[in-house]
Amino acid sequence: NAGVMQNPRHLVRRRGQEARLRCSPMKGHSHVYWYRQLPEEGLKFMVYLQKENIIDESGMPKERFSAEFPKEGPSILRIQQVVRGDSAAYFCASSPGWVSYNEQFFGPGTRLTVL
Amino acid sequence: GQQLNQNPQSMFIQEGEDVSMNCTSSSIFNTWLWYKQDPGEGPVLLIALYKAGELTSNGRLTAQFGITRKDSFLNISASIPSDVGIYFCAGANTGNQFYFGTGTSLTVIP
């Protein structure tokens, strides 16, 4: 039973380019979460999605960042016109979504470096 | 947003020693999770707690959900070198948004 998968594991972009990060949740999980982690810091919540719905995007920057979780395929975190400050590790987690069982399982992360 | 403070920020211990760390919140939580993160990897879930006062073990790890629901504790007994890593607590109210602590970095000296 595969865990949460993220790709790419490492992504290098120049300032102004777009970054697309993909996350495939664990089998049977319908809820996806994206977090950002800066070096030596904890995880900061960005967005929580269910299939075709954004449930909570209170942690997402208002500009340049967007996320989707389509009916088919992985969840995508998209960063437009990247800047150096976007360099970080981006982690995706998934959960079954049942209120009484909402443990989140993390993927290995995508490390974004903006040159 | 919610503030979760973890103590201590870092620990250096001898192999075989026991480890204690805690996490405190400014708000009440209904769920507490503890994760371990190795360098370059994603956090791995260690223990989940769902009820105030609950004490749960996973091998040499034991975690407790504080009675006030504003804190949680993680203990590691008889530490070994592979316990090295960063330990994060995470708390949630209703719904599925978790708030993560700042982490406790553990170094085990053989």
CSV table of C-alpha atoms in Angstrom, one decimal:
chain,number,residue,atom,x,y,z
A,1,ASN,CA,0.0,0.0,0.0
A,2,ALA,CA,1.9,3.0,-1.2
A,3,GLY,CA,2.1,6.0,1.0
A,4,VAL,CA,1.7,9.7,0.1
A,5,MET,CA,3.8,10.4,-3.1
A,6,GLN,CA,5.2,13.7,-4.1
A,7,ASN,CA,7.1,14.8,-7.1
A,8,PRO,CA,9.4,16.1,-8.0
A,9,ARG,CA,11.5,15.6,-4.9
A,10,HIS,CA,13.7,18.5,-5.9
A,11,LEU,CA,12.8,21.4,-8.1
A,12,VAL,CA,15.0,24.3,-9.2
A,13,ARG,CA,13.5,27.4,-10.8
A,14,ARG,CA,14.7,30.8,-11.8
A,15,ARG,CA,13.0,33.9,-10.4
A,16,GLY,CA,9.8,34.6,-12.4
A,17,GLN,CA,9.2,31.0,-13.5
A,18,GLU,CA,6.4,28.8,-12.4
A,19,ALA,CA,6.7,25.9,-10.0
A,20,ARG,CA,4.2,23.0,-10.0
A,21,LEU,CA,4.3,20.5,-7.2
A,22,ARG,CA,2.3,17.3,-7.3
A,23,CYS,CA,0.9,15.1,-4.5
A,24,SER,CA,-0.8,11.8,-4.8
A,25,PRO,CA,-2.6,10.9,-1.5
A,26,MET,CA,-2.6,7.5,0.1
A,27,LYS,CA,-5.1,5.0,-1.4
A,28,GLY,CA,-8.5,5.6,0.2
A,29,HIS,CA,-7.7,9.1,1.4
A,30,SER,CA,-9.8,12.0,0.0
A,31,HIS,CA,-8.3,14.9,2.0
A,32,VAL,CA,-5.1,16.6,1.1
A,33,TYR,CA,-3.1,19.3,3.0
A,34,TRP,CA,-0.1,21.3,1.9
A,35,TYR,CA,2.5,22.7,4.3
A,36,ARG,CA,5.6,24.8,3.9
A,37,GLN,CA,8.8,24.3,5.9
A,38,LEU,CA,11.6,26.7,6.0
A,39,PRO,CA,15.1,25.5,7.2
A,40,GLU,CA,15.2,25.0,10.9
A,41,GLU,CA,11.5,25.8,11.3
A,42,GLY,CA,8.3,23.9,11.8
A,43,LEU,CA,5.6,23.2,9.3
A,44,LYS,CA,3.2,26.0,8.3
A,45,PHE,CA,-0.2,25.1,7.1
A,46,MET,CA,-1.1,26.4,3.7
A,47,VAL,CA,-4.2,24.8,2.3
A,48,TYR,CA,-6.7,21.9,2.9
A,49,LEU,CA,-8.5,20.4,0.0
A,50,GLN,CA,-11.0,17.6,-0.7
A,51,LYS,CA,-11.7,16.3,-4.2
A,52,GLU,CA,-12.6,19.4,-6.3
A,53,ASN,CA,-13.0,21.6,-3.3
A,54,ILE,CA,-10.8,24.0,-1.3
A,55,ILE,CA,-11.9,23.7,2.3
A,56,ASP,CA,-9.4,26.0,4.0
A,57,GLU,CA,-6.8,28.2,2.3
A,58,SER,CA,-6.2,30.5,5.2
A,59,GLY,CA,-2.5,29.7,5.1
A,60,MET,CA,-2.0,30.4,1.5
A,61,PRO,CA,-0.4,33.7,0.3
A,62,LYS,CA,-2.9,35.8,-1.4
A,63,GLU,CA,-1.0,36.2,-4.6
A,64,ARG,CA,0.9,33.8,-6.9
A,65,PHE,CA,-0.1,30.6,-5.0
A,66,SER,CA,-2.9,28.3,-5.9
A,67,ALA,CA,-3.9,24.7,-5.2
A,68,GLU,CA,-6.3,22.2,-6.7
A,69,PHE,CA,-7.3,18.6,-6.1
A,70,PRO,CA,-9.2,17.5,-9.2
A,71,LYS,CA,-11.6,14.6,-9.4
A,72,GLU,CA,-9.0,12.6,-11.2
A,73,GLY,CA,-5.2,12.9,-10.7
A,74,PRO,CA,-3.0,14.3,-8.1
A,75,SER,CA,-3.3,17.5,-6.1
A,76,ILE,CA,-1.2,20.4,-7.5
A,77,LEU,CA,0.3,23.3,-5.7
A,78,ARG,CA,1.2,26.0,-8.2
A,79,ILE,CA,3.5,28.9,-7.5
A,80,GLN,CA,3.6,31.6,-10.2
A,81,GLN,CA,6.5,34.0,-10.8
A,82,VAL,CA,8.6,32.4,-8.0
A,83,VAL,CA,10.8,34.6,-5.9
A,84,ARG,CA,13.8,33.6,-3.8
A,85,GLY,CA,11.7,33.7,-0.6
A,86,ASP,CA,9.6,30.8,-2.0
A,87,SER,CA,12.6,28.5,-1.5
A,88,ALA,CA,11.5,25.9,1.0
A,89,ALA,CA,10.4,22.3,1.5
A,90,TYR,CA,6.8,21.8,0.6
A,91,PHE,CA,5.0,18.8,2.2
A,92,CYS,CA,1.8,17.2,1.3
A,93,ALA,CA,-0.2,15.1,3.8
A,94,SER,CA,-3.4,13.1,3.4
A,95,SER,CA,-6.1,11.7,5.7
A,96,PRO,CA,-9.2,9.6,5.3
A,97,GLY,CA,-11.2,12.6,6.3
A,98,TRP,CA,-13.4,10.9,8.9
A,99,VAL,CA,-13.8,13.3,11.8
A,100,SER,CA,-12.9,10.7,14.4
A,101,TYR,CA,-9.9,9.5,12.5
A,102,ASN,CA,-8.1,12.4,11.0
A,103,GLU,CA,-4.5,11.5,11.4
A,104,GLN,CA,-2.4,13.0,8.6
A,105,PHE,CA,0.3,11.1,6.8
A,106,PHE,CA,3.0,13.0,5.1
A,107,GLY,CA,4.8,12.6,1.8
A,108,PRO,CA,8.6,13.0,1.4
A,109,GLY,CA,8.3,16.6,0.3
A,110,THR,CA,9.4,18.7,-2.6
A,111,ARG,CA,12.4,20.9,-2.1
A,112,LEU,CA,12.1,24.1,-4.1
A,113,THR,CA,15.1,26.2,-4.8
A,114,VAL,CA,14.7,29.5,-6.5
A,115,LEU,CA,17.9,30.9,-8.1
B,1,GLY,CA,-3.0,31.6,14.4
B,2,GLN,CA,-2.6,29.0,17.1
B,3,GLN,CA,0.7,29.0,18.9
B,4,LEU,CA,2.3,25.7,19.9
B,5,ASN,CA,5.5,25.9,21.9
B,6,GLN,CA,7.8,22.9,22.2
B,7,ASN,CA,10.3,22.4,24.9
B,8,PRO,CA,13.1,22.0,24.9
B,9,GLN,CA,14.2,23.3,21.5
B,10,SER,CA,17.1,20.9,21.4
B,11,MET,CA,18.5,18.0,23.5
B,12,PHE,CA,21.8,16.2,23.6
B,13,ILE,CA,21.7,13.0,25.5
B,14,GLN,CA,23.7,9.8,26.0
B,15,GLU,CA,22.6,6.6,24.4
B,16,GLY,CA,20.4,4.7,26.9
B,17,GLU,CA,19.0,7.8,28.6
B,18,ASP,CA,15.3,8.6,28.7
B,19,VAL,CA,14.0,11.7,27.0
B,20,SER,CA,11.1,13.9,27.8
B,21,MET,CA,9.7,16.7,25.8
B,22,ASN,CA,6.4,18.7,25.9
B,23,CYS,CA,4.2,20.8,23.8
B,24,THR,CA,1.9,23.6,25.1
B,25,SER,CA,-0.8,25.5,23.3
B,26,SER,CA,-2.6,28.7,23.9
B,27,SER,CA,-5.9,27.0,22.9
B,28,ILE,CA,-7.7,23.7,23.6
B,29,PHE,CA,-7.2,20.9,21.2
B,30,ASN,CA,-9.3,17.7,20.6
B,31,THR,CA,-6.5,15.8,19.0
B,32,TRP,CA,-2.7,15.7,19.5
B,33,LEU,CA,-0.3,14.0,17.2
B,34,TRP,CA,3.5,13.4,17.5
B,35,TYR,CA,5.7,13.2,14.5
B,36,LYS,CA,9.4,12.5,13.9
B,37,GLN,CA,11.3,14.0,11.0
B,38,ASP,CA,14.6,12.8,9.7
B,39,PRO,CA,16.8,15.2,7.6
B,40,GLY,CA,15.5,15.4,4.0
B,41,GLU,CA,12.4,13.4,4.7
B,42,GLY,CA,8.8,14.1,5.5
B,43,PRO,CA,7.4,13.8,9.1
B,44,VAL,CA,6.4,10.3,10.2
B,45,LEU,CA,3.5,9.8,12.5
B,46,LEU,CA,4.5,8.3,15.9
B,47,ILE,CA,1.5,8.5,18.1
B,48,ALA,CA,-2.1,9.9,18.0
B,49,LEU,CA,-4.1,11.0,21.0
B,50,TYR,CA,-7.8,11.7,21.1
B,51,LYS,CA,-8.9,12.1,24.7
B,52,ALA,CA,-7.8,14.3,27.6
B,53,GLY,CA,-5.7,12.2,30.0
B,54,GLU,CA,-5.0,9.5,27.4
B,55,LEU,CA,-1.7,7.8,27.7
B,56,THR,CA,-0.6,5.8,24.6
B,57,SER,CA,2.6,3.9,23.9
B,58,ASN,CA,4.3,2.9,20.7
B,59,GLY,CA,7.3,0.7,21.6
B,60,ARG,CA,9.8,2.8,23.6
B,61,LEU,CA,7.7,5.9,23.0
B,62,THR,CA,4.9,7.1,25.3
B,63,ALA,CA,2.7,10.2,24.8
B,64,GLN,CA,0.1,11.8,27.0
B,65,PHE,CA,-2.8,14.1,26.2
B,66,GLY,CA,-2.8,16.7,29.0
B,67,ILE,CA,-5.8,17.0,31.2
B,68,THR,CA,-6.2,20.7,30.4
B,69,ARG,CA,-6.2,19.8,26.7
B,70,LYS,CA,-3.6,22.5,26.2
B,71,ASP,CA,-0.6,20.4,26.4
B,72,SER,CA,0.9,17.0,25.4
B,73,PHE,CA,4.0,15.1,26.4
B,74,LEU,CA,6.3,12.6,24.7
B,75,ASN,CA,8.7,10.3,26.4
B,76,ILE,CA,11.3,8.1,24.8
B,77,SER,CA,12.9,5.4,27.0
B,78,ALA,CA,16.3,3.9,26.6
B,79,SER,CA,17.3,6.1,23.7
B,80,ILE,CA,19.3,4.7,20.8
B,81,PRO,CA,21.2,6.4,18.0
B,82,SER,CA,18.3,6.1,15.4
B,83,ASP,CA,16.1,8.2,17.7
B,84,VAL,CA,18.0,11.2,16.3
B,85,GLY,CA,15.8,13.6,14.5
B,86,ILE,CA,13.3,16.5,15.0
B,87,TYR,CA,10.1,15.7,16.9
B,88,PHE,CA,7.0,17.8,16.2
B,89,CYS,CA,3.8,18.0,18.0
B,90,ALA,CA,0.6,18.9,16.2
B,91,GLY,CA,-2.8,19.8,17.6
B,92,ALA,CA,-6.2,20.1,16.1
B,93,ASN,CA,-9.7,21.2,17.1
B,94,THR,CA,-12.8,20.2,15.2
B,95,GLY,CA,-12.1,19.8,11.6
B,96,ASN,CA,-8.9,18.7,10.0
B,97,GLN,CA,-6.5,21.7,10.3
B,98,PHE,CA,-3.5,20.8,12.4
B,99,TYR,CA,-1.1,23.3,14.0
B,100,PHE,CA,2.5,22.3,14.3
B,101,GLY,CA,4.9,23.0,17.1
B,102,THR,CA,8.4,24.4,16.4
B,103,GLY,CA,10.1,21.1,17.0
B,104,THR,CA,12.5,19.5,19.4
B,105,SER,CA,15.8,18.5,17.9
B,106,LEU,CA,17.2,15.3,19.5
B,107,THR,CA,20.8,14.3,19.3
B,108,VAL,CA,21.8,10.9,20.8
B,109,ILE,CA,25.5,10.5,21.6
B,110,PRO,CA,26.7,6.9,21.4
